[in-house]
Coordinates of C-alpha atoms in Angstrom, one line a residue:
Chain A
M105 CA 104.2 85.3 79.1
K106 CA 102.5 84.2 82.4
L107 CA 104.2 87.5 85.3
T108 CA 105.2 83.9 87.2
E109 CA 107.8 83.8 84.1
V110 CA 108.9 87.1 83.8
V111 CA 109.3 87.1 87.9
N112 CA 111.8 83.8 88.2
K113 CA 113.2 84.5 84.5
L114 CA 114.8 87.8 85.6
E115 CA 114.3 86.9 89.2
L116 CA 112.1 89.5 90.6
E117 CA 111.3 90.3 94.1
V118 CA 107.4 89.7 94.5
I119 CA 106.4 92.5 97.3
C120 CA 102.6 92.1 96.7
G121 CA 100.7 90.2 94.8
E122 CA 101.8 86.3 94.7
D123 CA 98.1 85.1 93.9
L124 CA 98.1 87.2 90.7
L125 CA 101.4 86.0 88.9
E126 CA 99.3 83.5 85.9
N127 CA 98.4 87.5 85.2
T128 CA 99.6 88.0 81.5
V129 CA 102.9 89.7 80.5
T130 CA 102.6 91.4 77.2
G131 CA 104.9 93.7 77.0
G132 CA 106.7 96.1 79.7
Y133 CA 106.4 100.9 79.7
C134 CA 109.5 102.5 81.2
S135 CA 108.9 105.6 82.6
D136 CA 108.9 107.5 85.8
L137 CA 106.0 110.8 84.6
L138 CA 103.0 109.0 86.1
S139 CA 100.6 111.1 83.1
D140 CA 103.2 109.8 80.7
V141 CA 102.1 105.8 81.9
M142 CA 98.9 107.1 82.0
G143 CA 98.7 108.1 78.0
N144 CA 101.2 105.5 76.2
A145 CA 101.4 102.4 78.4
Q146 CA 99.1 98.8 77.4
E147 CA 97.0 96.7 78.9
G148 CA 99.4 93.4 80.2
Q149 CA 102.7 95.8 80.2
V150 CA 104.5 95.4 83.1
W151 CA 105.9 98.9 84.7
L152 CA 109.2 99.3 85.7
T153 CA 109.3 103.2 87.4
I154 CA 111.5 104.4 90.5
Q155 CA 108.1 105.9 91.8
V156 CA 106.9 104.5 94.7
H157 CA 104.1 105.8 96.2
N158 CA 100.3 105.3 96.8
N159 CA 99.0 107.0 93.2
I160 CA 101.4 104.3 91.1
I161 CA 98.5 101.7 91.9
A162 CA 95.4 103.9 90.7
V163 CA 98.0 104.2 87.6
A164 CA 98.7 100.8 86.7
S165 CA 94.6 99.4 88.3
L166 CA 93.2 102.6 85.3
K167 CA 95.0 101.0 82.9
E168 CA 95.5 97.3 83.2
L169 CA 98.8 96.7 83.9
S170 CA 100.1 93.5 84.7
A171 CA 102.2 94.6 87.3
I172 CA 104.7 97.3 88.8
L173 CA 108.2 96.2 88.8
L174 CA 110.4 98.9 90.9
V175 CA 114.0 99.5 90.0
K176 CA 117.1 99.9 91.4
G177 CA 116.2 97.5 95.1
L178 CA 113.3 101.0 95.9
K179 CA 110.9 100.1 98.8
P180 CA 107.3 101.0 98.6
G181 CA 105.3 102.5 101.4
K182 CA 103.3 100.6 103.4
E183 CA 100.1 102.0 102.1
T184 CA 101.3 101.6 98.8
I185 CA 101.5 97.7 99.2
E186 CA 97.8 97.9 101.2
T187 CA 96.6 99.3 98.2
A188 CA 98.4 97.1 95.4
I189 CA 96.3 94.3 97.4
Q190 CA 93.1 95.9 97.6
Q191 CA 93.8 96.8 94.1
G192 CA 94.9 93.0 92.2
I193 CA 98.1 95.0 91.1
P194 CA 101.4 92.4 92.1
I195 CA 104.7 95.0 93.0
L196 CA 107.5 93.5 92.2
R197 CA 110.9 94.0 92.8
T198 CA 115.2 93.9 91.3
N199 CA 118.2 95.4 92.0
E200 CA 118.4 96.1 88.5
T201 CA 118.1 99.8 87.0
A202 CA 115.8 100.2 84.9
F203 CA 118.2 100.0 81.1
E204 CA 119.3 96.3 82.9
I205 CA 116.2 95.4 83.5
A206 CA 114.5 96.6 80.7
G207 CA 116.8 95.0 78.4
R208 CA 116.3 91.7 79.7
L209 CA 113.1 91.9 80.2
Y210 CA 112.5 93.0 76.4
N211 CA 115.0 90.2 75.2
L212 CA 112.8 87.8 77.6
I213 CA 109.6 89.0 75.6
R214 CA 110.9 88.4 72.2
Q215 CA 112.4 84.4 72.4
S216 CA 109.0 84.1 73.6
Chain B
M151 CA 72.4 107.2 85.9
E152 CA 73.9 109.7 88.2
F153 CA 77.1 109.5 90.7
E154 CA 79.0 112.3 92.1
Y155 CA 82.1 112.3 94.0
P156 CA 84.5 114.7 96.2
I157 CA 87.9 115.3 95.4
E158 CA 89.6 116.9 98.7
G159 CA 92.5 119.3 97.2
G160 CA 96.5 118.5 98.1
D161 CA 95.5 114.8 99.0
F162 CA 97.5 112.5 96.1
T163 CA 96.4 109.0 98.5
R164 CA 93.5 109.7 97.4
A165 CA 93.9 111.2 93.4
G166 CA 92.2 108.2 91.3
M167 CA 89.8 106.6 93.1
A168 CA 86.8 108.1 92.0
S169 CA 88.0 107.2 88.7
S170 CA 88.3 103.2 89.3
Q171 CA 85.1 102.9 90.5
V172 CA 83.4 105.2 88.1
K173 CA 85.6 102.6 85.5
K174 CA 83.9 99.3 87.5
V175 CA 80.2 101.0 87.0
L176 CA 81.2 101.5 83.5
K177 CA 82.9 97.7 83.0
Q178 CA 79.0 96.6 84.4
L179 CA 77.0 98.6 82.6
N180 CA 79.4 96.3 79.9
I181 CA 80.5 99.2 77.7
A182 CA 82.8 98.3 74.9
P183 CA 86.0 98.1 76.8
A184 CA 88.1 100.7 74.2
I185 CA 85.9 103.1 75.2
I186 CA 86.0 102.6 79.0
K187 CA 90.3 102.7 78.3
R188 CA 89.7 106.2 77.0
I189 CA 87.2 107.7 79.7
A190 CA 89.9 106.1 82.5
V191 CA 93.3 107.9 80.5
A192 CA 90.8 111.5 80.6
M193 CA 88.9 111.3 84.0
Y194 CA 92.4 110.5 85.6
E195 CA 93.9 112.8 84.8
A196 CA 91.5 116.1 85.1
E197 CA 90.8 114.2 88.9
V198 CA 94.3 114.7 89.1
N199 CA 94.1 118.5 87.9
V200 CA 91.5 119.2 91.4
V201 CA 93.5 117.2 93.6
A202 CA 97.0 118.9 92.2
H203 CA 95.8 121.8 91.5
A204 CA 92.5 123.1 93.7
F205 CA 91.1 123.6 97.0
K206 CA 88.3 120.9 96.7
G207 CA 85.7 119.5 93.8
T208 CA 83.8 117.3 92.9
M209 CA 83.2 114.5 90.0
L210 CA 80.3 114.4 89.1
V211 CA 79.2 111.5 86.0
N212 CA 76.1 111.1 83.6
I213 CA 75.6 107.7 82.3
M214 CA 72.8 108.0 80.0
P215 CA 72.4 105.5 77.0
D216 CA 73.7 107.3 74.3
K217 CA 76.7 108.8 75.7
V218 CA 79.5 108.8 79.0
F219 CA 79.3 112.6 80.4
I220 CA 82.0 114.2 83.1
K221 CA 82.3 117.2 84.9
F222 CA 84.8 118.4 87.2
I223 CA 83.5 121.4 89.2
D224 CA 86.8 123.3 91.4
E225 CA 87.1 126.3 93.6
G226 CA 90.5 126.6 92.8
P227 CA 93.5 129.3 91.4
G228 CA 91.6 129.0 88.1
I229 CA 93.5 128.8 84.9
H230 CA 94.8 132.2 83.5
D231 CA 95.0 130.8 79.9
I232 CA 93.1 127.7 79.1
D233 CA 94.8 127.6 75.3
L234 CA 98.7 127.7 77.2
A235 CA 97.1 124.9 80.0
M236 CA 97.0 122.7 76.6
Q237 CA 100.5 123.0 75.2
E238 CA 101.9 119.3 75.2
G239 CA 104.2 120.4 78.4
F240 CA 103.1 123.3 80.1
S241 CA 102.7 122.8 83.4
T242 CA 102.7 124.9 86.1
A243 CA 102.7 121.8 89.4
T244 CA 104.7 122.6 92.4
E245 CA 108.3 120.4 92.8
S246 CA 106.7 118.8 95.3
V247 CA 104.0 117.0 92.7
R248 CA 106.1 117.1 89.8
Q249 CA 108.6 115.1 91.9
M250 CA 106.1 112.5 92.1
G251 CA 105.5 112.2 88.4
F252 CA 102.2 114.5 87.6
G253 CA 102.6 118.5 86.5
A254 CA 104.3 116.3 83.4
G255 CA 102.6 119.1 81.2
M256 CA 100.4 116.0 79.7
G257 CA 96.8 116.0 81.4
L258 CA 95.1 118.5 79.1
P259 CA 97.2 117.1 76.1
N260 CA 95.9 113.4 77.5
I261 CA 92.7 114.6 78.5
K262 CA 91.7 116.1 74.5
K263 CA 93.4 112.9 72.9
N264 CA 90.8 110.8 74.7
V265 CA 87.5 112.6 75.0
D266 CA 85.0 113.0 72.0
E267 CA 84.3 116.7 73.8
L268 CA 86.0 118.9 76.1
Q269 CA 84.7 122.0 77.8
I270 CA 86.4 123.9 79.9
S271 CA 86.1 126.8 81.4
S272 CA 87.9 128.9 84.0
V273 CA 87.4 131.8 86.5
V274 CA 91.1 133.0 88.1
N275 CA 90.5 133.0 91.7
K276 CA 87.6 131.4 92.1
G277 CA 88.2 127.5 90.5
T278 CA 87.7 125.8 86.9
T279 CA 84.7 123.1 84.8
V280 CA 85.8 120.7 83.5
E281 CA 83.8 118.8 81.3
L282 CA 84.3 115.6 79.2
T283 CA 82.2 114.1 77.1
T284 CA 82.1 111.0 75.4
Y285 CA 79.8 108.6 73.5
I286 CA 79.2 105.1 73.5
S287 CA 77.1 104.1 70.7

């Protein structure tokens, strides 16, 4: 499934990476521990997190994740957005909790 | 092929940058993606360890025809008990580091899982050397 379809169906805000929405989404990973994501997330997954600092971009980039999805309406800092643009990582946002949006993302991907 | 990257202790904004650059080089050398993924996890964790625990350090990368050897040398507090540090869930990271999602006690276990050989030597109050070897052929 394309990232653009995920964005539209789950009504996500695109904070940066509008040009990367053709990325393929293979699934999702939900965690706020960076080493957990490093150790267990898989390429192409959308990463759901409450972490907003700059270092989430290095993790997403090294793991070749399709996007970072910030939950609960959290906003990334200016520096995080700049790094995301440099590294080519889309940042998305929802006002829903990780539990709610993970459930919707899971169903969306299962139905595809 | 040898590279050297300095790592600043405490500078979390740049943590992972050296690993990202090495990953790009490995890709350019057409090393198998599955191997690159494992090296990426291990070197990122080792780089973050230097940032989180040491004053400063150096990442030395040596890419040979049959293996990738990466050595992290830092000046810092050292590791009191390496066996304990290797245990999943054990961490000496500060509260502020943990709030950023680091310091879950998964770094060294992640490194061990993702390299073929791991060597750690440490002198308390002096520093730590971590050597990662991954065979590519």
